[in-house]
PDB file of C-alpha atoms in Angstrom:
ATOM      1  CA  MET Q  14      55.234  30.823 -40.450  1.00 68.00           C
ATOM      2  CA  LEU Q  15      53.963  33.060 -37.676  1.00 68.00           C
ATOM      3  CA  LEU Q  16      50.527  31.542 -38.054  1.00 72.00           C
ATOM      4  CA  THR Q  17      52.000  28.080 -37.531  1.00 74.00           C
ATOM      5  CA  LEU Q  18      53.550  29.315 -34.307  1.00 73.00           C
ATOM      6  CA  LEU Q  19      50.164  30.740 -33.318  1.00 74.00           C
ATOM      7  CA  VAL Q  20      48.488  27.389 -33.839  1.00 76.00           C
ATOM      8  CA  ILE Q  21      51.172  25.621 -31.796  1.00 76.00           C
ATOM      9  CA  VAL Q  22      50.770  28.091 -28.939  1.00 75.00           C
ATOM     10  CA  THR Q  23      46.982  27.763 -29.037  1.00 76.00           C
ATOM     11  CA  ILE Q  24      47.119  23.981 -28.799  1.00 77.00           C
ATOM     12  CA  ALA Q  25      49.616  24.294 -25.945  1.00 75.00           C
ATOM     13  CA  ILE Q  26      47.251  26.687 -24.116  1.00 74.00           C
ATOM     14  CA  VAL Q  27      44.418  24.189 -24.371  1.00 74.00           C
ATOM     15  CA  ARG Q  28      46.522  21.238 -23.262  1.00 74.00           C
ATOM     16  CA  MET Q  29      48.472  22.908 -20.479  1.00 72.00           C
ATOM     17  CA  ARG Q  30      47.318  22.127 -16.942  1.00 70.00           C
ATOM     18  CA  SER Q  31      49.289  24.771 -15.057  1.00 71.00           C
ATOM     19  CA  LEU Q  32      47.180  27.936 -15.006  1.00 73.00           C
ATOM     20  CA  PHE Q  33      50.256  30.045 -14.490  1.00 73.00           C
ATOM     21  CA  GLY Q  34      51.793  28.649 -17.653  1.00 74.00           C
ATOM     22  CA  VAL Q  35      48.550  29.363 -19.484  1.00 79.00           C
ATOM     23  CA  ILE Q  36      48.776  33.030 -18.513  1.00 79.00           C
ATOM     24  CA  ALA Q  37      52.372  33.257 -19.734  1.00 77.00           C
ATOM     25  CA  LEU Q  38      51.368  31.508 -22.961  1.00 80.00           C
ATOM     26  CA  SER Q  39      48.431  33.833 -23.540  1.00 81.00           C
ATOM     27  CA  GLY Q  40      50.807  36.782 -23.314  1.00 80.00           C
ATOM     28  CA  VAL Q  41      53.018  35.065 -25.883  1.00 81.00           C
ATOM     29  CA  TYR Q  42      49.957  34.472 -28.038  1.00 82.00           C
ATOM     30  CA  SER Q  43      49.019  38.138 -27.945  1.00 83.00           C
ATOM     31  CA  PHE Q  44      52.460  39.261 -29.030  1.00 82.00           C
ATOM     32  CA  LEU Q  45      52.502  36.728 -31.867  1.00 82.00           C
ATOM     33  CA  MET Q  46      49.011  37.779 -32.950  1.00 83.00           C
ATOM     34  CA  ALA Q  47      50.057  41.413 -32.880  1.00 82.00           C
ATOM     35  CA  SER Q  48      53.062  40.586 -35.039  1.00 81.00           C
ATOM     36  CA  VAL Q  49      50.840  38.770 -37.529  1.00 83.00           C
ATOM     37  CA  LEU Q  50      48.492  41.768 -37.703  1.00 82.00           C
ATOM     38  CA  MET Q  51      51.539  43.944 -38.191  1.00 80.00           C
ATOM     39  CA  VAL Q  52      52.614  41.829 -41.146  1.00 79.00           C
ATOM     40  CA  TYR Q  53      49.134  42.396 -42.597  1.00 79.00           C
ATOM     41  CA  ASP Q  54      49.680  46.166 -42.271  1.00 75.00           C
ATOM     42  CA  ALA Q  55      46.901  46.580 -39.691  1.00 76.00           C
ATOM     43  CA  VAL Q  56      48.954  48.696 -37.336  1.00 75.00           C
ATOM     44  CA  ASP Q  57      46.047  50.046 -35.286  1.00 78.00           C
ATOM     45  CA  VAL Q  58      44.598  46.598 -34.648  1.00 81.00           C
ATOM     46  CA  ALA Q  59      48.049  45.305 -33.751  1.00 80.00           C
ATOM     47  CA  MET Q  60      48.483  48.091 -31.208  1.00 80.00           C
ATOM     48  CA  THR Q  61      45.128  47.305 -29.641  1.00 81.00           C
ATOM     49  CA  GLU Q  62      45.898  43.597 -29.546  1.00 81.00           C
ATOM     50  CA  ALA Q  63      49.239  44.194 -27.850  1.00 79.00           C
ATOM     51  CA  ALA Q  64      47.805  46.655 -25.329  1.00 79.00           C
ATOM     52  CA  VAL Q  65      44.719  44.650 -24.413  1.00 82.00           C
ATOM     53  CA  GLY Q  66      46.041  41.139 -24.900  1.00 78.00           C
ATOM     54  CA  ALA Q  67      49.561  41.367 -23.563  1.00 75.00           C
ATOM     55  CA  GLY Q  68      49.187  44.248 -21.137  1.00 74.00           C
ATOM     56  CA  VAL Q  69      45.761  44.404 -19.534  1.00 79.00           C
ATOM     57  CA  SER Q  70      44.530  40.844 -19.908  1.00 82.00           C
ATOM     58  CA  THR Q  71      47.682  39.378 -18.337  1.00 79.00           C
ATOM     59  CA  VAL Q  72      47.081  41.479 -15.247  1.00 79.00           C
ATOM     60  CA  LEU Q  73      43.361  40.682 -15.229  1.00 80.00           C
ATOM     61  CA  LEU Q  74      43.970  36.943 -15.599  1.00 81.00           C
ATOM     62  CA  LEU Q  75      46.460  37.011 -12.744  1.00 78.00           C
ATOM     63  CA  ALA Q  76      43.956  38.850 -10.568  1.00 77.00           C
ATOM     64  CA  ALA Q  77      41.282  36.298 -11.464  1.00 78.00           C
ATOM     65  CA  LEU Q  78      43.692  33.490 -10.611  1.00 76.00           C
ATOM     66  CA  HIS Q  79      44.255  35.142  -7.240  1.00 74.00           C
ATOM     67  CA  LEU Q  80      40.533  35.480  -6.528  1.00 73.00           C
ATOM     68  CA  THR Q  81      39.502  31.990  -7.569  1.00 73.00           C
ATOM     69  CA  LYS Q  82      40.722  28.517  -6.804  1.00 68.00           C
ATOM     70  CA  ALA Q  83      43.507  27.123  -8.935  1.00 61.00           C
ATOM     71  CA  ARG Q  84      42.363  23.527  -8.684  1.00 66.00           C
ATOM     72  CA  GLU Q  85      40.581  21.707 -11.471  1.00 63.00           C
ATOM     73  CA  TYR Q  86      37.714  19.329 -10.865  1.00 67.00           C
ATOM     74  CA  PRO Q  87      37.868  16.035 -12.742  1.00 68.00           C
ATOM     75  CA  GLN Q  88      35.904  15.916 -15.958  1.00 65.00           C
ATOM     76  CA  PRO Q  89      32.615  14.163 -15.188  1.00 66.00           C
ATOM     77  CA  ARG Q  90      32.141  12.470 -18.578  1.00 69.00           C
ATOM     78  CA  PRO Q  91      33.756  12.428 -21.993  1.00 71.00           C
ATOM     79  CA  ALA Q  92      32.532  15.365 -24.029  1.00 75.00           C
ATOM     80  CA  ALA Q  93      31.472  13.536 -27.196  1.00 81.00           C
ATOM     81  CA  ILE Q  94      28.313  15.498 -28.028  1.00 86.00           C
ATOM     82  CA  PRO Q  95      29.908  18.946 -27.644  1.00 85.00           C
ATOM     83  CA  LEU Q  96      32.769  17.783 -29.862  1.00 87.00           C
ATOM     84  CA  LEU Q  97      30.281  16.605 -32.484  1.00 90.00           C
ATOM     85  CA  VAL Q  98      28.390  19.900 -32.346  1.00 92.00           C
ATOM     86  CA  ALA Q  99      31.609  21.885 -32.670  1.00 91.00           C
ATOM     87  CA  VAL Q 100      32.812  19.859 -35.651  1.00 92.00           C
ATOM     88  CA  VAL Q 101      29.448  20.086 -37.437  1.00 94.00           C
ATOM     89  CA  VAL Q 102      29.181  23.836 -36.908  1.00 94.00           C
ATOM     90  CA  GLY Q 103      32.764  24.295 -38.050  1.00 92.00           C
ATOM     91  CA  VAL Q 104      32.224  22.288 -41.216  1.00 93.00           C
ATOM     92  CA  ALA Q 105      29.016  24.211 -41.935  1.00 92.00           C
ATOM     93  CA  LEU Q 106      30.788  27.549 -41.513  1.00 92.00           C
ATOM     94  CA  ILE Q 107      33.651  26.478 -43.783  1.00 89.00           C
ATOM     95  CA  TRP Q 108      31.094  25.269 -46.338  1.00 89.00           C
ATOM     96  CA  ALA Q 109      29.356  28.652 -46.114  1.00 87.00           C
ATOM     97  CA  THR Q 110      32.573  30.497 -46.912  1.00 84.00           C
ATOM     98  CA  TYR Q 111      32.454  29.135 -50.466  1.00 81.00           C
ATOM     99  CA  ASP Q 112      29.548  31.487 -51.143  1.00 79.00           C
ATOM    100  CA  LEU Q 113      31.585  34.502 -50.127  1.00 77.00           C
ATOM    101  CA  PRO Q 114      33.424  36.594 -52.698  1.00 71.00           C
ATOM    102  CA  ALA Q 115      37.111  35.785 -52.948  1.00 72.00           C
ATOM    103  CA  PHE Q 116      39.266  37.218 -50.177  1.00 68.00           C
ATOM    104  CA  GLY Q 117      40.550  40.720 -50.782  1.00 66.00           C
ATOM    105  CA  ILE Q 118      39.194  41.377 -54.265  1.00 70.00           C
ATOM    106  CA  ALA Q 119      38.377  45.003 -54.915  1.00 68.00           C
ATOM    107  CA  ASP Q 120      34.854  44.681 -56.351  1.00 70.00           C
ATOM    108  CA  ALA Q 121      33.305  42.751 -53.470  1.00 69.00           C
ATOM    109  CA  PRO Q 122      29.933  44.229 -52.400  1.00 70.00           C
ATOM    110  CA  ILE Q 123      31.383  45.561 -49.151  1.00 68.00           C
ATOM    111  CA  HIS Q 124      33.749  47.799 -51.084  1.00 68.00           C
ATOM    112  CA  LYS Q 125      31.023  49.061 -53.423  1.00 71.00           C
ATOM    113  CA  HIS Q 126      28.373  50.205 -50.945  1.00 73.00           C
ATOM    114  CA  VAL Q 127      29.364  53.208 -48.836  1.00 73.00           C
ATOM    115  CA  ALA Q 128      33.143  53.000 -48.751  1.00 75.00           C
ATOM    116  CA  PRO Q 129      33.692  55.068 -51.942  1.00 76.00           C
ATOM    117  CA  HIS Q 130      31.410  57.774 -50.572  1.00 76.00           C
ATOM    118  CA  TYR Q 131      33.419  57.911 -47.354  1.00 76.00           C
ATOM    119  CA  LEU Q 132      36.702  58.007 -49.221  1.00 77.00           C
ATOM    120  CA  GLN Q 133      35.468  60.768 -51.529  1.00 76.00           C
ATOM    121  CA  ASN Q 134      33.660  63.035 -49.108  1.00 76.00           C
ATOM    122  CA  ALA Q 135      34.889  62.294 -45.592  1.00 73.00           C
ATOM    123  CA  ILE Q 136      37.448  65.064 -45.425  1.00 75.00           C
ATOM    124  CA  GLN Q 137      35.141  67.765 -46.818  1.00 76.00           C
ATOM    125  CA  GLU Q 138      32.174  66.702 -44.684  1.00 76.00           C
ATOM    126  CA  THR Q 139      33.836  66.112 -41.342  1.00 74.00           C
ATOM    127  CA  LEU Q 140      37.143  67.997 -41.541  1.00 75.00           C
ATOM    128  CA  VAL Q 141      38.879  64.943 -40.034  1.00 73.00           C
ATOM    129  CA  GLY Q 142      42.109  64.018 -41.736  1.00 72.00           C
ATOM    130  CA  ASN Q 143      41.933  60.270 -41.128  1.00 75.00           C
ATOM    131  CA  VAL Q 144      39.051  58.539 -42.883  1.00 75.00           C
ATOM    132  CA  VAL Q 145      38.940  55.671 -40.394  1.00 75.00           C
ATOM    133  CA  SER Q 146      38.633  58.106 -37.494  1.00 75.00           C
ATOM    134  CA  ALA Q 147      35.980  60.053 -39.397  1.00 77.00           C
ATOM    135  CA  VAL Q 148      33.891  56.928 -39.956  1.00 78.00           C
ATOM    136  CA  LEU Q 149      34.200  55.733 -36.365  1.00 75.00           C
ATOM    137  CA  ALA Q 150      33.675  58.989 -34.541  1.00 75.00           C
ATOM    138  CA  ASP Q 151      31.428  60.912 -36.920  1.00 77.00           C
ATOM    139  CA  TYR Q 152      29.403  58.789 -39.358  1.00 78.00           C
ATOM    140  CA  ARG Q 153      28.983  56.021 -36.781  1.00 80.00           C
ATOM    141  CA  GLY Q 154      29.097  58.333 -33.793  1.00 80.00           C
ATOM    142  CA  PHE Q 155      25.940  56.978 -32.159  1.00 86.00           C
ATOM    143  CA  ASP Q 156      27.134  53.422 -32.674  1.00 88.00           C
ATOM    144  CA  THR Q 157      30.425  54.156 -30.954  1.00 85.00           C
ATOM    145  CA  PHE Q 158      28.571  56.008 -28.202  1.00 88.00           C
ATOM    146  CA  GLY Q 159      26.438  52.919 -27.596  1.00 91.00           C
ATOM    147  CA  GLU Q 160      29.515  50.742 -27.392  1.00 90.00           C
ATOM    148  CA  VAL Q 161      31.043  53.060 -24.824  1.00 91.00           C
ATOM    149  CA  ILE Q 162      27.842  52.857 -22.746  1.00 94.00           C
ATOM    150  CA  VAL Q 163      27.889  49.037 -22.905  1.00 94.00           C
ATOM    151  CA  VAL Q 164      31.513  48.846 -21.779  1.00 92.00           C
ATOM    152  CA  PHE Q 165      30.886  51.375 -19.025  1.00 94.00           C
ATOM    153  CA  THR Q 166      27.865  49.452 -17.732  1.00 95.00           C
ATOM    154  CA  ALA Q 167      29.817  46.211 -17.741  1.00 93.00           C
ATOM    155  CA  GLY Q 168      32.609  47.861 -15.773  1.00 91.00           C
ATOM    156  CA  ILE Q 169      30.170  49.197 -13.165  1.00 93.00           C
ATOM    157  CA  GLY Q 170      28.584  45.756 -12.841  1.00 91.00           C
ATOM    158  CA  VAL Q 171      31.904  44.033 -12.291  1.00 87.00           C
ATOM    159  CA  MET Q 172      32.966  46.612  -9.740  1.00 87.00           C
ATOM    160  CA  LEU Q 173      29.720  46.218  -7.792  1.00 88.00           C
ATOM    161  CA  LEU Q 174      30.007  42.427  -7.803  1.00 86.00           C
ATOM    162  CA  LEU Q 175      33.614  42.432  -6.628  1.00 78.00           C
ATOM    163  CA  LYS Q 176      32.956  45.068  -3.968  1.00 76.00           C
ATOM    164  CA  GLY Q 177      30.124  43.077  -2.430  1.00 69.00           C
ATOM    165  CA  ARG Q 178      32.283  39.986  -2.378  1.00 64.00           C
ATOM    166  CA  ARG Q 179      35.190  41.713  -0.704  1.00 60.00           C
ATOM    167  CA  GLN Q 180      32.986  43.096   2.096  1.00 59.00           C
ATOM    168  CA  GLY Q 181      31.275  39.777   2.677  1.00 53.00           C
ATOM    169  CA  ARG Q 182      34.547  37.904   3.008  1.00 52.00           C
ATOM    170  CA  ASP Q 183      36.070  40.453   5.340  1.00 51.00           C
ATOM    171  CA  GLY Q 184      32.983  40.414   7.536  1.00 48.00           C
ATOM    172  CA  ARG Q 185      33.120  36.641   7.874  1.00 46.00           C
ATOM    173  CA  GLU Q 186      36.765  36.540   8.791  1.00 44.00           C
ATOM    174  CA  GLY Q 187      36.477  39.523  11.090  1.00 42.00           C
ATOM    175  CA  ASP Q 188      39.557  40.979   9.486  1.00 42.00           C
ATOM    176  CA  ALA Q 189      38.562  44.301   7.941  1.00 41.00           C
ATOM    177  CA  ARG Q 190      41.419  46.064   6.276  1.00 39.00           C
TER     178      ARG Q 190
ATOM    179  CA  MET S  25      70.013  41.616 -45.386  1.00 82.00           C
ATOM    180  CA  PHE S  26      66.767  42.513 -43.633  1.00 80.00           C
ATOM    181  CA  ALA S  27      65.238  39.336 -44.950  1.00 82.00           C
ATOM    182  CA  ALA S  28      68.046  37.311 -43.385  1.00 88.00           C
ATOM    183  CA  ALA S  29      67.526  39.160 -40.095  1.00 86.00           C
ATOM    184  CA  MET S  30      63.808  38.375 -40.350  1.00 83.00           C
ATOM    185  CA  LEU S  31      64.534  34.683 -40.763  1.00 86.00           C
ATOM    186  CA  ALA S  32      66.885  34.744 -37.795  1.00 88.00           C
ATOM    187  CA  VAL S  33      64.255  36.437 -35.625  1.00 86.00           C
ATOM    188  CA  ILE S  34      61.634  33.904 -36.608  1.00 84.00           C
ATOM    189  CA  ALA S  35      64.008  31.034 -35.854  1.00 86.00           C
ATOM    190  CA  ALA S  36      64.682  32.545 -32.422  1.00 88.00           C
ATOM    191  CA  LEU S  37      60.909  32.884 -31.900  1.00 84.00           C
ATOM    192  CA  VAL S  38      60.456  29.190 -32.615  1.00 83.00           C
ATOM    193  CA  LEU S  39      63.115  28.250 -30.075  1.00 87.00           C
ATOM    194  CA  VAL S  40      61.650  30.547 -27.424  1.00 85.00           C
ATOM    195  CA  VAL S  41      58.127  29.238 -27.958  1.00 81.00           C
ATOM    196  CA  VAL S  42      59.450  25.722 -27.480  1.00 83.00           C
ATOM    197  CA  ARG S  43      60.881  26.845 -24.162  1.00 83.00           C
ATOM    198  CA  VAL S  44      57.599  28.460 -23.097  1.00 80.00           C
ATOM    199  CA  ILE S  45      55.715  25.261 -23.766  1.00 79.00           C
ATOM    200  CA  LYS S  46      58.237  22.811 -22.361  1.00 79.00           C
ATOM    201  CA  GLY S  47      59.754  24.967 -19.621  1.00 72.00           C
ATOM    202  CA  PRO S  48      59.806  22.910 -16.441  1.00 78.00           C
ATOM    203  CA  THR S  49      59.727  25.832 -14.003  1.00 79.00           C
ATOM    204  CA  VAL S  50      57.710  29.008 -13.880  1.00 76.00           C
ATOM    205  CA  PHE S  51      60.826  31.108 -14.309  1.00 80.00           C
ATOM    206  CA  ASP S  52      61.612  29.467 -17.635  1.00 83.00           C
ATOM    207  CA  ARG S  53      58.154  30.384 -18.810  1.00 81.00           C
ATOM    208  CA  VAL S  54      58.309  33.962 -17.565  1.00 81.00           C
ATOM    209  CA  LEU S  55      61.727  34.541 -19.081  1.00 85.00           C
ATOM    210  CA  ALA S  56      60.705  32.955 -22.362  1.00 84.00           C
ATOM    211  CA  GLY S  57      57.506  34.991 -22.426  1.00 82.00           C
ATOM    212  CA  ASN S  58      59.544  38.123 -21.927  1.00 84.00           C
ATOM    213  CA  SER S  59      61.846  37.023 -24.738  1.00 86.00           C
ATOM    214  CA  VAL S  60      58.876  36.594 -27.044  1.00 84.00           C
ATOM    215  CA  GLY S  61      57.932  40.194 -26.335  1.00 84.00           C
ATOM    216  CA  THR S  62      61.468  41.338 -27.082  1.00 87.00           C
ATOM    217  CA  LEU S  63      61.572  39.318 -30.277  1.00 87.00           C
ATOM    218  CA  ALA S  64      58.234  40.795 -31.292  1.00 84.00           C
ATOM    219  CA  ILE S  65      59.768  44.244 -30.881  1.00 86.00           C
ATOM    220  CA  ILE S  66      62.702  43.279 -33.092  1.00 88.00           C
ATOM    221  CA  LEU S  67      60.336  41.657 -35.575  1.00 84.00           C
ATOM    222  CA  VAL S  68      58.267  44.812 -35.884  1.00 83.00           C
ATOM    223  CA  ALA S  69      61.376  46.974 -36.265  1.00 86.00           C
ATOM    224  CA  VAL S  70      62.920  44.714 -38.915  1.00 86.00           C
ATOM    225  CA  LEU S  71      59.582  44.476 -40.686  1.00 82.00           C
ATOM    226  CA  GLY S  72      59.368  48.256 -40.809  1.00 82.00           C
ATOM    227  CA  PHE S  73      62.739  48.544 -42.499  1.00 84.00           C
ATOM    228  CA  LEU S  74      62.014  45.572 -44.737  1.00 82.00           C
ATOM    229  CA  ASN S  75      58.884  47.267 -46.077  1.00 78.00           C
ATOM    230  CA  GLY S  76      60.540  50.665 -46.186  1.00 79.00           C
ATOM    231  CA  ARG S  77      58.340  52.104 -43.442  1.00 75.00           C
ATOM    232  CA  PRO S  78      60.584  52.967 -40.480  1.00 75.00           C
ATOM    233  CA  GLU S  79      57.596  54.527 -38.670  1.00 75.00           C
ATOM    234  CA  PHE S  80      56.930  51.063 -37.312  1.00 77.00           C
ATOM    235  CA  LEU S  81      59.625  51.798 -34.745  1.00 82.00           C
ATOM    236  CA  ASP S  82      57.060  53.733 -32.677  1.00 81.00           C
ATOM    237  CA  VAL S  83      54.882  50.666 -32.464  1.00 80.00           C
ATOM    238  CA  ALA S  84      57.918  48.646 -31.406  1.00 82.00           C
ATOM    239  CA  LEU S  85      58.529  51.097 -28.556  1.00 85.00           C
ATOM    240  CA  THR S  86      54.954  50.669 -27.358  1.00 81.00           C
ATOM    241  CA  TYR S  87      55.410  46.907 -27.386  1.00 82.00           C
ATOM    242  CA  GLY S  88      58.435  47.359 -25.162  1.00 83.00           C
ATOM    243  CA  VAL S  89      56.416  49.233 -22.528  1.00 83.00           C
ATOM    244  CA  LEU S  90      53.634  46.629 -22.602  1.00 80.00           C
ATOM    245  CA  ASN S  91      56.110  43.781 -22.345  1.00 81.00           C
ATOM    246  CA  LEU S  92      57.572  45.315 -19.203  1.00 83.00           C
ATOM    247  CA  ILE S  93      54.116  45.659 -17.611  1.00 78.00           C
ATOM    248  CA  GLY S  94      53.155  42.071 -18.316  1.00 75.00           C
ATOM    249  CA  THR S  95      56.398  40.589 -17.017  1.00 78.00           C
ATOM    250  CA  LEU S  96      56.357  42.768 -13.908  1.00 80.00           C
ATOM    251  CA  ALA S  97      52.774  41.742 -13.141  1.00 76.00           C
ATOM    252  CA  ILE S  98      53.600  38.044 -13.461  1.00 75.00           C
ATOM    253  CA  LEU S  99      56.713  38.289 -11.303  1.00 78.00           C
ATOM    254  CA  LYS S 100      54.986  40.374  -8.641  1.00 77.00           C
ATOM    255  CA  PHE S 101      52.169  37.887  -8.478  1.00 74.00           C
ATOM    256  CA  PHE S 102      54.600  35.013  -8.164  1.00 72.00           C
ATOM    257  CA  ARG S 103      56.529  36.681  -5.355  1.00 74.00           C
ATOM    258  CA  HIS S 104      53.628  37.879  -3.242  1.00 70.00           C
ATOM    259  CA  GLY S 105      50.647  35.890  -4.485  1.00 64.00           C
ATOM    260  CA  ASP S 106      48.764  39.153  -4.844  1.00 60.00           C
ATOM    261  CA  LEU S 107      48.824  42.049  -7.241  1.00 57.00           C
ATOM    262  CA  ALA S 108      47.871  44.742  -4.720  1.00 58.00           C
ATOM    263  CA  TYR S 109      50.831  44.051  -2.490  1.00 56.00           C
ATOM    264  CA  ASP S 110      52.007  46.917  -0.319  1.00 56.00           C
ATOM    265  CA  GLU S 111      55.220  46.803   1.666  1.00 54.00           C
ATOM    266  CA  GLN S 112      53.953  49.081   4.413  1.00 55.00           C
ATOM    267  CA  GLU S 113      51.121  46.690   5.147  1.00 49.00           C
ATOM    268  CA  ASP S 114      53.660  44.025   5.916  1.00 48.00           C
ATOM    269  CA  GLU S 115      55.462  46.144   8.474  1.00 46.00           C
ATOM    270  CA  ALA S 116      52.322  47.251  10.247  1.00 41.00           C
TER     271      ALA S 116
END
């Protein structure tokens, strides 16, 4: 039911021409997605989706809409080849899913490899009460550290780009503020 | 009873989503988007009681805060055309 709503909202986002409406719809999408994740008992993911999708990305999209032009250029040619590529890749991916183990069964390889070890020994080895936190911050500590570095670098890059742009525009207009 | 409430919330969600998509003016869309956030809060709360886990209420509270931020950002942008609007700048 909720997934049907999600699909409807997604199609509306693609078809809508008013960028403002798209931003409102993407906020709606995030809340619906968070509710779906909630139904699946993934509370932490739902929280992240609501915070990032509905909170931060709405503000960021609005800021981007302010910085760029809101006019759309006419489509130069019908996009037949990209559509073909997308359909073929989609069909191939769906075909590939038939080789996967059935969804959610307990003896899939991913549940047999290291997960039992974590569940058995995480609390004694790391003294962290939550196994998910123990895996993320301790067993995969370097991995998480690398992710933090990537996000940090991306943030610095964006800030540098935007700062240069702001100064250049002010200099041209002679209106430094 | 919670199941009936769940159905009612989902029906309301459908109606509100229709308004977001069709809404002729921006204000319809903003108001409907805000309503979706509110309905999501109710949905999470009802879901918590339906599954016998009332702790979900905390998550619902967080949704409320986020919903406020998003709606405020949209409205502020619509009024001033800028997010970093400052009233004192206008007077100076």
